[in-house]
JSON list of C-alpha atoms in Angstrom, two decimals:
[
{"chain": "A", "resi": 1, "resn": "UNK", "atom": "CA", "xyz": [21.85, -5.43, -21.15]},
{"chain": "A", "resi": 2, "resn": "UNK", "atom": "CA", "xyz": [18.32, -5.55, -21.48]},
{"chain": "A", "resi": 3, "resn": "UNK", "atom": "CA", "xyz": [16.27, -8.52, -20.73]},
{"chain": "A", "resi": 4, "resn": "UNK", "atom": "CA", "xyz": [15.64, -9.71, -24.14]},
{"chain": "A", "resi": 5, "resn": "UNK", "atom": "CA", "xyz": [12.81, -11.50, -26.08]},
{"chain": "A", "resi": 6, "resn": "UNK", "atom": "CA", "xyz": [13.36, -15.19, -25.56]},
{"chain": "A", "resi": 7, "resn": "UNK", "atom": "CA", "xyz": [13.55, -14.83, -22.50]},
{"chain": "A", "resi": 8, "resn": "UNK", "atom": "CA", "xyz": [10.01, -12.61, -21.92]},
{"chain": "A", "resi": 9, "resn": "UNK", "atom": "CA", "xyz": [8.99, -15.08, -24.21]},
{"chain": "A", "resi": 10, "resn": "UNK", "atom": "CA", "xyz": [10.01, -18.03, -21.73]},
{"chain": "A", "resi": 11, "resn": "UNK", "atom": "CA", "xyz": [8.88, -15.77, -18.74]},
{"chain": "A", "resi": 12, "resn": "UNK", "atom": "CA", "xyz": [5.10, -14.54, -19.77]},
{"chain": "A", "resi": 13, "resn": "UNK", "atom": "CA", "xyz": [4.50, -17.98, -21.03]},
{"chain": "A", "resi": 14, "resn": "UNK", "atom": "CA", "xyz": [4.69, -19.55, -17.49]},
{"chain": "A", "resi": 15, "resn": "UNK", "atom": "CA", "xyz": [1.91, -19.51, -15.00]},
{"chain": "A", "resi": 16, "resn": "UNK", "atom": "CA", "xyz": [4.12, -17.19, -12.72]},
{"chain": "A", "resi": 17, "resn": "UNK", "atom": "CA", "xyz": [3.76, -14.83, -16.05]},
{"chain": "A", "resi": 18, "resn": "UNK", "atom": "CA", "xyz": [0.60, -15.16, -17.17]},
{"chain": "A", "resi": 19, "resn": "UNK", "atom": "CA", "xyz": [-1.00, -13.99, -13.89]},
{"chain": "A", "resi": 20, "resn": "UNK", "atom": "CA", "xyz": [1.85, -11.18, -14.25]},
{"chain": "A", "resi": 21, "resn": "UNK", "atom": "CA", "xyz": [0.32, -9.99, -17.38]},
{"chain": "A", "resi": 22, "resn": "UNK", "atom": "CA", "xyz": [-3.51, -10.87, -16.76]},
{"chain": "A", "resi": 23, "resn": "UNK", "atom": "CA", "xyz": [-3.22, -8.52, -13.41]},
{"chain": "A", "resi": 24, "resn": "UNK", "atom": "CA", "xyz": [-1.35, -5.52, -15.60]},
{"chain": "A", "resi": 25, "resn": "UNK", "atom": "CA", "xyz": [-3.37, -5.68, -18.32]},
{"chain": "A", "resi": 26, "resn": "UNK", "atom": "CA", "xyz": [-6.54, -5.59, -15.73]},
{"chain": "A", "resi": 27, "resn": "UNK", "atom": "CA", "xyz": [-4.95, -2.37, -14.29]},
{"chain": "A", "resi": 28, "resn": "UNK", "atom": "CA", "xyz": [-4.85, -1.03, -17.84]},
{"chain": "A", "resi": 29, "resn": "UNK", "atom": "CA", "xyz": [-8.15, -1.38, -19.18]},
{"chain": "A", "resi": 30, "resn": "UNK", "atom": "CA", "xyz": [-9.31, 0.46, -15.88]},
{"chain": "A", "resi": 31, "resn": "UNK", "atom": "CA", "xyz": [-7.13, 3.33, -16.64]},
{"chain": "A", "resi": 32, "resn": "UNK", "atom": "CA", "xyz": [-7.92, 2.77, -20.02]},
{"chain": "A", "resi": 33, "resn": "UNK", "atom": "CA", "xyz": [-11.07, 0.92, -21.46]},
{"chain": "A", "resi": 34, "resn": "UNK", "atom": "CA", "xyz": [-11.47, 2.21, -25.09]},
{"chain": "A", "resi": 35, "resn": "UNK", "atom": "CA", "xyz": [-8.86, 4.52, -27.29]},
{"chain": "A", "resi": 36, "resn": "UNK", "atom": "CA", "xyz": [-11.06, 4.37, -30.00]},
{"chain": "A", "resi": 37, "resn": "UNK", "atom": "CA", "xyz": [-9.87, 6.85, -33.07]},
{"chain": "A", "resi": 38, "resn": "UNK", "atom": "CA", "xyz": [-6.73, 7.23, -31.22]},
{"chain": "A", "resi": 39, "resn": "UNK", "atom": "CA", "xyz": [-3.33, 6.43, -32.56]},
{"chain": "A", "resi": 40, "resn": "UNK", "atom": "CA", "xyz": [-1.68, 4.07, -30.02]},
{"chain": "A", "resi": 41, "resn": "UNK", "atom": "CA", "xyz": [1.82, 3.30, -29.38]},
{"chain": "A", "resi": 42, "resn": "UNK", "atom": "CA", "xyz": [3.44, 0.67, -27.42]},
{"chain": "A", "resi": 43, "resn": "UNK", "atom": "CA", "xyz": [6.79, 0.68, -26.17]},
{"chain": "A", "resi": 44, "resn": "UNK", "atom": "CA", "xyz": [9.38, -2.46, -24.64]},
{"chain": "A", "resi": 45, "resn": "UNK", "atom": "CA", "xyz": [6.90, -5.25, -24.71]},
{"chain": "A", "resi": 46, "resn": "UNK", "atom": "CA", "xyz": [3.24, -3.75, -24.48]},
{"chain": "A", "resi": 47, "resn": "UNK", "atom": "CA", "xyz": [1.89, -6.36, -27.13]},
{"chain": "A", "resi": 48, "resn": "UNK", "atom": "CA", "xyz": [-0.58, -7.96, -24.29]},
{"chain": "A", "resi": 49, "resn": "UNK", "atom": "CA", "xyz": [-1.54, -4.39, -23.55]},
{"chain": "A", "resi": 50, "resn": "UNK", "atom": "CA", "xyz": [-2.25, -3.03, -26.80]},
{"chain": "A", "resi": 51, "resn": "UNK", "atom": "CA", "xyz": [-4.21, -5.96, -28.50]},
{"chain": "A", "resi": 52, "resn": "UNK", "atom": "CA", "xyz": [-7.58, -4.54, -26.74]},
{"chain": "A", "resi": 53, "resn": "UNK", "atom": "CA", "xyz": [-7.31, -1.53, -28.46]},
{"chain": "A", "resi": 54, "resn": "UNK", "atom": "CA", "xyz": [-6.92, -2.87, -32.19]},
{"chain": "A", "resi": 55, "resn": "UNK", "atom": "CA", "xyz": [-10.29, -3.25, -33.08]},
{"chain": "A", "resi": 56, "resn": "UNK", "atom": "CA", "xyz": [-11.12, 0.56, -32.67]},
{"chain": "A", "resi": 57, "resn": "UNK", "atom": "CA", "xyz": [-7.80, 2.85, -32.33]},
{"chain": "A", "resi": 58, "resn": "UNK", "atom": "CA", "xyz": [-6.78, 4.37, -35.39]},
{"chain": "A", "resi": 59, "resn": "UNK", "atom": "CA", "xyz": [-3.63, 3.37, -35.31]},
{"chain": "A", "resi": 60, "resn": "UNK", "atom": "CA", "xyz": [-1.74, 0.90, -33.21]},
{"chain": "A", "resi": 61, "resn": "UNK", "atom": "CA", "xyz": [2.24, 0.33, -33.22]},
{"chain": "A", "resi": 62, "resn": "UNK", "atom": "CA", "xyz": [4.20, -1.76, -31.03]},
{"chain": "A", "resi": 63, "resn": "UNK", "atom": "CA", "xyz": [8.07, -0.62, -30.91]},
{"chain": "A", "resi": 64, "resn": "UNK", "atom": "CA", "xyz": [11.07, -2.84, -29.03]},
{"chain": "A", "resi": 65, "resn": "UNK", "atom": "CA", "xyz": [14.05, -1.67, -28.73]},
{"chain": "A", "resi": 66, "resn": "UNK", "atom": "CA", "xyz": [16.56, -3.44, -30.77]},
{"chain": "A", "resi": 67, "resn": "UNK", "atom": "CA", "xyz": [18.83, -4.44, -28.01]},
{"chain": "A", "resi": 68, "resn": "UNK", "atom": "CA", "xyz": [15.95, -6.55, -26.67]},
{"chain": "A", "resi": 69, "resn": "UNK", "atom": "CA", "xyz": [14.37, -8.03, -29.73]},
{"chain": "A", "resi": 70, "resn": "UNK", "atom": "CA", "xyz": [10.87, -8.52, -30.67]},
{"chain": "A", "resi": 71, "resn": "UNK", "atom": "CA", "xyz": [8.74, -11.29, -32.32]},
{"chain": "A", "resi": 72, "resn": "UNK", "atom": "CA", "xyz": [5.63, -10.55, -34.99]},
{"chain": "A", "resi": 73, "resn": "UNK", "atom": "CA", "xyz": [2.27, -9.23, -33.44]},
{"chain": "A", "resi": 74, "resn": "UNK", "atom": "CA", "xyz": [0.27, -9.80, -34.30]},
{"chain": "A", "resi": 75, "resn": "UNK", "atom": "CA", "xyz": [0.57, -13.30, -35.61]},
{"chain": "A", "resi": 76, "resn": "UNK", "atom": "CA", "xyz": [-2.84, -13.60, -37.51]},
{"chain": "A", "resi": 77, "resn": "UNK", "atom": "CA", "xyz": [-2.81, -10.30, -39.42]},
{"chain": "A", "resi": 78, "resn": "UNK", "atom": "CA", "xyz": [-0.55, -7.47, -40.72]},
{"chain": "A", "resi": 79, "resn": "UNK", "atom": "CA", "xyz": [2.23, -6.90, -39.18]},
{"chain": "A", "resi": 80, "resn": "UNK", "atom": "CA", "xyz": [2.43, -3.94, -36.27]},
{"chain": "A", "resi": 81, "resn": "UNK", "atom": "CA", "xyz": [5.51, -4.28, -34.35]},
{"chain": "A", "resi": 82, "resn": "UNK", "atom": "CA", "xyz": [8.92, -2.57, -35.21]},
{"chain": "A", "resi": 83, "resn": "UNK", "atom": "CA", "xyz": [12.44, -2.69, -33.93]},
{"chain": "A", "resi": 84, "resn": "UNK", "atom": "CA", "xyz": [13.32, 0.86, -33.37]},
{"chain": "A", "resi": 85, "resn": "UNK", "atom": "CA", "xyz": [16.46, 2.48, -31.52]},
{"chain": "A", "resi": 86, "resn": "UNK", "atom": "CA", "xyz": [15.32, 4.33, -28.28]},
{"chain": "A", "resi": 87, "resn": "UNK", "atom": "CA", "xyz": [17.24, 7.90, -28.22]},
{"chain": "A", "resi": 88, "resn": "UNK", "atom": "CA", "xyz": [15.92, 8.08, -31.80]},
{"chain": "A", "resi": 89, "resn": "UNK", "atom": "CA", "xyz": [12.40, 6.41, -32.25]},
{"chain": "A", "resi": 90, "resn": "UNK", "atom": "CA", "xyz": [11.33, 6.69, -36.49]},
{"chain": "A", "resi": 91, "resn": "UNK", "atom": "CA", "xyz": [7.99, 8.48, -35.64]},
{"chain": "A", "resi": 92, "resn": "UNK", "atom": "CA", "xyz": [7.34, 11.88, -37.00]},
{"chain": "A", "resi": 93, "resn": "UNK", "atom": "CA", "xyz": [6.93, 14.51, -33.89]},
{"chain": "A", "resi": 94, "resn": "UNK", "atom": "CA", "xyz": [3.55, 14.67, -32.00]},
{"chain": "A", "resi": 95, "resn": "UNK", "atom": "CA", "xyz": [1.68, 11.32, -33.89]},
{"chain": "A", "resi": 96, "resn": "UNK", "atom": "CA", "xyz": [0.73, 9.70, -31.05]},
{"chain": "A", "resi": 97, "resn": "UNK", "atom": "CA", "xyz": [-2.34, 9.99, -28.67]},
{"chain": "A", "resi": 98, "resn": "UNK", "atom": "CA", "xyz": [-1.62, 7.22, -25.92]},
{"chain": "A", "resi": 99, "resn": "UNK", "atom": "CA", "xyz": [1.89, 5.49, -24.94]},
{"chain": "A", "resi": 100, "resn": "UNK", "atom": "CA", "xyz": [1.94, 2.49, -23.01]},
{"chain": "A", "resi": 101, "resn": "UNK", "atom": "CA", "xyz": [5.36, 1.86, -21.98]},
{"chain": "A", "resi": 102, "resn": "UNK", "atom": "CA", "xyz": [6.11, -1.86, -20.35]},
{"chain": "A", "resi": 103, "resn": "UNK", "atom": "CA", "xyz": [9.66, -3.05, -19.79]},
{"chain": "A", "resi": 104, "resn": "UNK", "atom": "CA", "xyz": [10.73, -0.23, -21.16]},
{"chain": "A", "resi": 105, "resn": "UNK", "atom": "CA", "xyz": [12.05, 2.39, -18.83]},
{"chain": "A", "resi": 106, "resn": "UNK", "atom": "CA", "xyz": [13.89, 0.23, -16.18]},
{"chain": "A", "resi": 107, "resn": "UNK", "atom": "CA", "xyz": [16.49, -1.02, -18.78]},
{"chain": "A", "resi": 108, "resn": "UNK", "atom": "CA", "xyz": [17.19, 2.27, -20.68]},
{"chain": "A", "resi": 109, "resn": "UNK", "atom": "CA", "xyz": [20.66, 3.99, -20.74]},
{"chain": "A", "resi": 110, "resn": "UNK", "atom": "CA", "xyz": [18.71, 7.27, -20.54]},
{"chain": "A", "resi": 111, "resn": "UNK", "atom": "CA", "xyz": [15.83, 7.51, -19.23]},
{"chain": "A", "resi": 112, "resn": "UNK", "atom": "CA", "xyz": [15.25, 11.33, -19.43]},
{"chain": "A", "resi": 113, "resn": "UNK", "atom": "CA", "xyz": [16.50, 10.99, -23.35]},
{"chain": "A", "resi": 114, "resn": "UNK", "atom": "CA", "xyz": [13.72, 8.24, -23.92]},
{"chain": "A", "resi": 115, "resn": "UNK", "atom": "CA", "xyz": [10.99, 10.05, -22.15]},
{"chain": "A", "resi": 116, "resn": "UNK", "atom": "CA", "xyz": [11.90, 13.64, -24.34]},
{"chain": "A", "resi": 117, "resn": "UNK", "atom": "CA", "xyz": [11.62, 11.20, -27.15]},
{"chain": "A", "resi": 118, "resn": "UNK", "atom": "CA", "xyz": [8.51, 9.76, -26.20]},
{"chain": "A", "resi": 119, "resn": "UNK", "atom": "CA", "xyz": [7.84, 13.84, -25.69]},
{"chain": "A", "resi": 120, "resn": "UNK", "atom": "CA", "xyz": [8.45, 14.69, -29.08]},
{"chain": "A", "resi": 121, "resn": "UNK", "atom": "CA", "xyz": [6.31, 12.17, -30.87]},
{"chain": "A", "resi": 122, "resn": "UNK", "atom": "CA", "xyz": [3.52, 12.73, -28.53]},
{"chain": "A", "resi": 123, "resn": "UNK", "atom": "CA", "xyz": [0.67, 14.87, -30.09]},
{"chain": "A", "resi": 124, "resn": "UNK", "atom": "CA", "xyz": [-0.71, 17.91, -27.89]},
{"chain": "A", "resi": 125, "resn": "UNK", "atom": "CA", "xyz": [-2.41, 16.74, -24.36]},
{"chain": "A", "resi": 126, "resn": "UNK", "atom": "CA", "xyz": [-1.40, 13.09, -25.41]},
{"chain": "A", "resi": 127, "resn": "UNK", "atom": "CA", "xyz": [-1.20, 10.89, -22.45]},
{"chain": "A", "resi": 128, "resn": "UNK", "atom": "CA", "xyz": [1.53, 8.26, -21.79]},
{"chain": "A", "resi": 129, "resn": "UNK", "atom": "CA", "xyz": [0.82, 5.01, -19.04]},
{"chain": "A", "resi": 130, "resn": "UNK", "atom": "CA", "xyz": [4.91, 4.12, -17.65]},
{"chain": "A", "resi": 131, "resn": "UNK", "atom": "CA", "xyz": [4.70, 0.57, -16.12]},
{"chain": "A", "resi": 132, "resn": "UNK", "atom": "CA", "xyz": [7.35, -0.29, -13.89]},
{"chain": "A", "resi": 133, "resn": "UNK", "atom": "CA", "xyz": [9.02, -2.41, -11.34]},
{"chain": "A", "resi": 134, "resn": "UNK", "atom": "CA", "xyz": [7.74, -0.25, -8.36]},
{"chain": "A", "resi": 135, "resn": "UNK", "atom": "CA", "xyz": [10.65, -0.36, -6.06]},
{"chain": "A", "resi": 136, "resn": "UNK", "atom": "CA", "xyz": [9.23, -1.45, -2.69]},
{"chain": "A", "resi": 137, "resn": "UNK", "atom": "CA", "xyz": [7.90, -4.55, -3.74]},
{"chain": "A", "resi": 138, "resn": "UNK", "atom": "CA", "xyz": [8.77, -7.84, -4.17]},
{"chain": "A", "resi": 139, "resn": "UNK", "atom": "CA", "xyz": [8.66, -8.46, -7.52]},
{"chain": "A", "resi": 140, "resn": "UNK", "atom": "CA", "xyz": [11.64, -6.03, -8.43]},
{"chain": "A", "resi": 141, "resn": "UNK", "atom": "CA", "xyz": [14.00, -8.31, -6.05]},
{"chain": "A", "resi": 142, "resn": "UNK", "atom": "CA", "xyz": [12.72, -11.52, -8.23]},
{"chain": "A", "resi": 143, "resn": "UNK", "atom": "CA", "xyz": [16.03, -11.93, -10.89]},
{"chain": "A", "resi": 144, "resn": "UNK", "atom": "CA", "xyz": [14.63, -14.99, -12.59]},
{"chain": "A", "resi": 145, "resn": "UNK", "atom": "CA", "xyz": [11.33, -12.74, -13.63]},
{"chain": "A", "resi": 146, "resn": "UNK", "atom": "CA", "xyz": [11.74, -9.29, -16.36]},
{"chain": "A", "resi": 147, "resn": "UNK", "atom": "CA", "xyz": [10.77, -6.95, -13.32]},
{"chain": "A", "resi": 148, "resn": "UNK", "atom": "CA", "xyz": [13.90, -8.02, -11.03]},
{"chain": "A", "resi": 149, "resn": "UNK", "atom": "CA", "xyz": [16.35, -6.37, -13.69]},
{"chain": "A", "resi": 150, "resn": "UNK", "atom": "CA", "xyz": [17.13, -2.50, -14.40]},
{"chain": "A", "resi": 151, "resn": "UNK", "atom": "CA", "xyz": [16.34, 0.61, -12.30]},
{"chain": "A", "resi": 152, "resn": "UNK", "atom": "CA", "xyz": [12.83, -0.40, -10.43]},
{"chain": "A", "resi": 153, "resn": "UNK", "atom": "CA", "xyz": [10.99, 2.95, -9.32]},
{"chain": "A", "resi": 154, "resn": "UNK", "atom": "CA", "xyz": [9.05, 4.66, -6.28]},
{"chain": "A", "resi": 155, "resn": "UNK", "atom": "CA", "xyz": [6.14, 7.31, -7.49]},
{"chain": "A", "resi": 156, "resn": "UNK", "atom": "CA", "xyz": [7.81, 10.42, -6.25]},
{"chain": "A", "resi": 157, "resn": "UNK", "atom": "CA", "xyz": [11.64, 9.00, -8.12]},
{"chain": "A", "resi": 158, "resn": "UNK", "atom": "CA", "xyz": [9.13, 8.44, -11.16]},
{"chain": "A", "resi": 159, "resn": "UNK", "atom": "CA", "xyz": [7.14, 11.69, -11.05]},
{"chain": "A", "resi": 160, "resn": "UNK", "atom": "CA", "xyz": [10.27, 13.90, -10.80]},
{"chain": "A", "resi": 161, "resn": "UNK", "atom": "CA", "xyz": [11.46, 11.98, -13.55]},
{"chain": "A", "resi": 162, "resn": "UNK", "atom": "CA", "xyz": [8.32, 12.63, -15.85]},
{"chain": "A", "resi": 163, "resn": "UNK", "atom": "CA", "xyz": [8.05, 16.17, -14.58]},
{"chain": "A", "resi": 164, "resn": "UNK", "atom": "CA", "xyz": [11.76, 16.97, -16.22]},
{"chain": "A", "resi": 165, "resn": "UNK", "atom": "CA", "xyz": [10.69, 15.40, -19.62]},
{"chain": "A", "resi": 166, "resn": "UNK", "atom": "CA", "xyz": [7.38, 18.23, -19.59]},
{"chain": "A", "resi": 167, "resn": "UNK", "atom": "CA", "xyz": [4.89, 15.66, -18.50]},
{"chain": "A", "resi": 168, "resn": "UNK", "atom": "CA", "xyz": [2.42, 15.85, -15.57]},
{"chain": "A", "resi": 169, "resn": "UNK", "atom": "CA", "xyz": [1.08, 13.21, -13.72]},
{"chain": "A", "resi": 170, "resn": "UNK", "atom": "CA", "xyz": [-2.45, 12.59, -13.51]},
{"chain": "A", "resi": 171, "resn": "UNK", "atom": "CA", "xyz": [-3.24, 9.24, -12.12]},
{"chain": "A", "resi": 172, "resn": "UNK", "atom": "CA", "xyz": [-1.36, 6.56, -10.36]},
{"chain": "A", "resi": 173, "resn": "UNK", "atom": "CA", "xyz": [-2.44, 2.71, -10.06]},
{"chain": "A", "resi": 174, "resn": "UNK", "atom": "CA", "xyz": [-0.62, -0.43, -8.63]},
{"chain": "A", "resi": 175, "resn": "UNK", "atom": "CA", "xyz": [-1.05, -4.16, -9.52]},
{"chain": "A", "resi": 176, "resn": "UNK", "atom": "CA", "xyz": [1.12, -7.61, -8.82]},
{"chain": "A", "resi": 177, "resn": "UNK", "atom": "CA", "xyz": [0.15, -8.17, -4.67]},
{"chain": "A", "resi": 178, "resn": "UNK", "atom": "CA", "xyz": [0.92, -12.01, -5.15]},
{"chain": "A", "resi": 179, "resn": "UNK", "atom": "CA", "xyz": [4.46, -12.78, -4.16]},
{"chain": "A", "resi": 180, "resn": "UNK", "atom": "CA", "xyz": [6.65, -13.62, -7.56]},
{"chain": "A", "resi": 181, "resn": "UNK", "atom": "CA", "xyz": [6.48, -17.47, -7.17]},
{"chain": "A", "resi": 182, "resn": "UNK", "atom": "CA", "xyz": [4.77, -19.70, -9.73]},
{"chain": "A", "resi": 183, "resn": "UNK", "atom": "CA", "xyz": [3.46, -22.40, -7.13]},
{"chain": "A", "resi": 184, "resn": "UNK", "atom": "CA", "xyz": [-0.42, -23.27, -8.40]},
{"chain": "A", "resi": 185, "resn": "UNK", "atom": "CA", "xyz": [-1.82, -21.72, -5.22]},
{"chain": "A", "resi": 186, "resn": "UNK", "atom": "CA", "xyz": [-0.46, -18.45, -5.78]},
{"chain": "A", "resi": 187, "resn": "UNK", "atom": "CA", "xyz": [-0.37, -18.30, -10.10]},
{"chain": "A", "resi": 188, "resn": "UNK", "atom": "CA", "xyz": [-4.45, -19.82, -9.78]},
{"chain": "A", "resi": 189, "resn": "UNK", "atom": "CA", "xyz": [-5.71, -17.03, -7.59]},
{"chain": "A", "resi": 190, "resn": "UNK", "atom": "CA", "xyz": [-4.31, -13.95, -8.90]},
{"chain": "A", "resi": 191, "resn": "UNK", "atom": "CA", "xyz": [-7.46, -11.63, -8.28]},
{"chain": "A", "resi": 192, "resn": "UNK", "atom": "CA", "xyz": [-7.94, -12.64, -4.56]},
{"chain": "A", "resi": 193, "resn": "UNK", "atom": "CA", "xyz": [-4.32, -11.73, -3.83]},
{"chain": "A", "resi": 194, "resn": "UNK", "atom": "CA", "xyz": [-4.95, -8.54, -5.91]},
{"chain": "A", "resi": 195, "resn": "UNK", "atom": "CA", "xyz": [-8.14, -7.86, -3.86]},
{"chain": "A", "resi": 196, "resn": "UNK", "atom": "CA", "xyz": [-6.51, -8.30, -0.76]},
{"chain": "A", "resi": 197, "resn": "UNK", "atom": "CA", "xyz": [-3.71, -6.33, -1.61]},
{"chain": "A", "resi": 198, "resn": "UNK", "atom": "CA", "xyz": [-5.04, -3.34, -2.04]},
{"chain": "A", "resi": 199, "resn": "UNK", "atom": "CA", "xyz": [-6.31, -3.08, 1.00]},
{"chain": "A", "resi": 200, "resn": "UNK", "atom": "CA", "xyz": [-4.18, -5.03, 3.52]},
{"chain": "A", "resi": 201, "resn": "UNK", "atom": "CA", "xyz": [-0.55, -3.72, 1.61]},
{"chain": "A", "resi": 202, "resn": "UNK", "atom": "CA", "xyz": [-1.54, -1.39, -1.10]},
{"chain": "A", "resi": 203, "resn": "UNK", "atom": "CA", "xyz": [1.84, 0.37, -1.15]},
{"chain": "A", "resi": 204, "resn": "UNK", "atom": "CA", "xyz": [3.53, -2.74, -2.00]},
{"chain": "A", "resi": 205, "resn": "UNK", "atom": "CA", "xyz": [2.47, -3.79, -5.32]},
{"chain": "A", "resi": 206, "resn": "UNK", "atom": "CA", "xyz": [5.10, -5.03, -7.34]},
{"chain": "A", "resi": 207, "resn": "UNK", "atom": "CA", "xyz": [4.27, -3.27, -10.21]},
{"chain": "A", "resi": 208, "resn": "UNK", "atom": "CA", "xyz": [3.33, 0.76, -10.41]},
{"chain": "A", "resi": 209, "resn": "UNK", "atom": "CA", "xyz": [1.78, 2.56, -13.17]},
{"chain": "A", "resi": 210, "resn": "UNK", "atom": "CA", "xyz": [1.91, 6.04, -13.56]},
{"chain": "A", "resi": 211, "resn": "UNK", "atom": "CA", "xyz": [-0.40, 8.41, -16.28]},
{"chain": "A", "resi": 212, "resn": "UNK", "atom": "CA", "xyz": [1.45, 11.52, -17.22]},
{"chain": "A", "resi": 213, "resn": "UNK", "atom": "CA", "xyz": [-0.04, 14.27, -20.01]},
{"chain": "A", "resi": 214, "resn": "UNK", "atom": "CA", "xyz": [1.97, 16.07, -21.90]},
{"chain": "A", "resi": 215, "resn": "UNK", "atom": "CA", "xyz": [2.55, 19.79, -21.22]},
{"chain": "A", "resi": 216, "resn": "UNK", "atom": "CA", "xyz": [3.85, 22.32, -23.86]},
{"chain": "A", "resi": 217, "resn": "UNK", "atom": "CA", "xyz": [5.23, 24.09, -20.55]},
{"chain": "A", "resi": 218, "resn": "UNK", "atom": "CA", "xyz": [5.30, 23.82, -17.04]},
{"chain": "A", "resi": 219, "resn": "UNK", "atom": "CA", "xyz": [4.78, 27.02, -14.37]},
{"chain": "A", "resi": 220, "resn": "UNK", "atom": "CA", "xyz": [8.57, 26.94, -12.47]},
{"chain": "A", "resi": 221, "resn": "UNK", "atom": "CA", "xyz": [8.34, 25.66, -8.91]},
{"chain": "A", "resi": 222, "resn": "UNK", "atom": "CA", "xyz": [4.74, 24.48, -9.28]},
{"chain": "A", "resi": 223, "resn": "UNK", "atom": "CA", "xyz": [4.71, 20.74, -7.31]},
{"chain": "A", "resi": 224, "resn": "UNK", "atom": "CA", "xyz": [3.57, 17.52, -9.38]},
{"chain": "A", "resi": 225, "resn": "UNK", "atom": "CA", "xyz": [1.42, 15.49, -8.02]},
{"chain": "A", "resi": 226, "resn": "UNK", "atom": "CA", "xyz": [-1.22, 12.42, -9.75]},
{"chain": "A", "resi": 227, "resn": "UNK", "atom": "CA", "xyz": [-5.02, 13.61, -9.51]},
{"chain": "A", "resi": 228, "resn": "UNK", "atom": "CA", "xyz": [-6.73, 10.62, -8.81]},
{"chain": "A", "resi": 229, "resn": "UNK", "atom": "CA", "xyz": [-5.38, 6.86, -7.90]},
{"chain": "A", "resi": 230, "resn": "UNK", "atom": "CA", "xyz": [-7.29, 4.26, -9.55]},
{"chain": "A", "resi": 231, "resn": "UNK", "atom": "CA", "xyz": [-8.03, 1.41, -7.24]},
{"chain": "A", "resi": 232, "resn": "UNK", "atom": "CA", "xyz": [-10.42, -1.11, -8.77]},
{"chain": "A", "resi": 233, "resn": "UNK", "atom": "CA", "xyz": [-9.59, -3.08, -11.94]},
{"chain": "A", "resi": 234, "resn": "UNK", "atom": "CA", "xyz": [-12.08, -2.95, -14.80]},
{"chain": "A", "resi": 235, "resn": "UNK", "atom": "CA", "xyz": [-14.59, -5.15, -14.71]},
{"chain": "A", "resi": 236, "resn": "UNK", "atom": "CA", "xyz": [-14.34, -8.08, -17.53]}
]
């Protein structure tokens, strides 16, 4: 049962959650700051993440799966987000030049079926951003927040997992240091716990973000491993 949309509604409009998406979204534009000409999908509930990029991608689509629900984004213009079923997405194969994919892989009955999907309408070398409840922290033991429910992940479970589906991972970044507890001296200073973080417990982030490419092969027994950890968020 996936956590639905009232209730990510309810969550990401309380202070606790919108420090929880202001420190993702941060992590995200320093990944990626511009997909201009690209087309752009979003999968679970990427709307935050993917309103940056409408002014210049090509193309920008935000799917839910139908199990959660999903509410009209964006509200001041056409509409660009879809209900879609996840083991068979209504995209025509390799469309797609960047997937962001946010509360979307912890909840999924298959996991390796969504990611061949997310395979199959990705275009050659297109590159797909997996956020998800990153196992050792403490946001992924917080039930009253979206990130305490499904399958939370380490980086090697989540690399092995991309690495069946024919993608290869080429950067890694974590985000969420402040403890998952909407008091006004934590939810007000999001970026100092973030800075300190990083460098006091940067393997504890309650979020982790993995950036995979897509291979039309991979060599047998060659290992997987991200090229470059991004550890600054971009600048605003």
């Amino acid at each position: 049962m996936r956590f639905d949309i009232d209730r990510l509604q309810t969550f990401y409009g309380s202070p606790l959650g919108r420090m929880a998406q202001d420190m993702v979204a941060r992590r995200v534009g320093a990944l990626w700051p511009s997909l201009d000409g690209l087309d752009v999908l979003g999968f679970g509930h990427a709307d935050s993440l993917l309103e940056r990029y409408r002014g210049g991608a090509r193309r920008v689509v935000s799917a839910s799966p139908d199990e959660q629900g999903a509410v009209r984004w964006p509200a001041d213009a056409r509409g660009l987000a879809a209900l879609v079923e996840e083991d068979r997405l209504p995209f025509p194969d390799a469309l797609f030049d960047r997937l962001v994919v946010f509360h979307g892989l912890e909840e999924s009955d298959s996991p390796q079926r969504l990611l061949r999907e997310f395979w199959r309408i990705a275009a050659p070398e297109a590159r797909i951003l997996i956020i998800v409840a990153h196992r050792r922290g403490l946001w992924a033991r917080a039930e009253s927040t979206p990130y305490g429910h499904g399958r939370p992940y380490t980086r090697s479970q989540l690399y092995r997992l991309l690495e069946v589906a024919m993608f290869m991972p080429t950067a890694s970044a974590r985000a969420l240091y402040a403890p998952p507890i909407g008091w006004g001296v934590i939810t007000s200073a999001g970026d100092a716990w973030e800075r300190i973080g990083r460098f006091a417990w940067a393997g504890f982030g309650g979020v982790l973000m993995i950036e995979a490419t897509k291979r039309l092969y991979i060599e047998p027994g060659k290992p997987v491993r991200a090229k470059r950890v991004v550890k600054a968020p971009a600048r605003r």
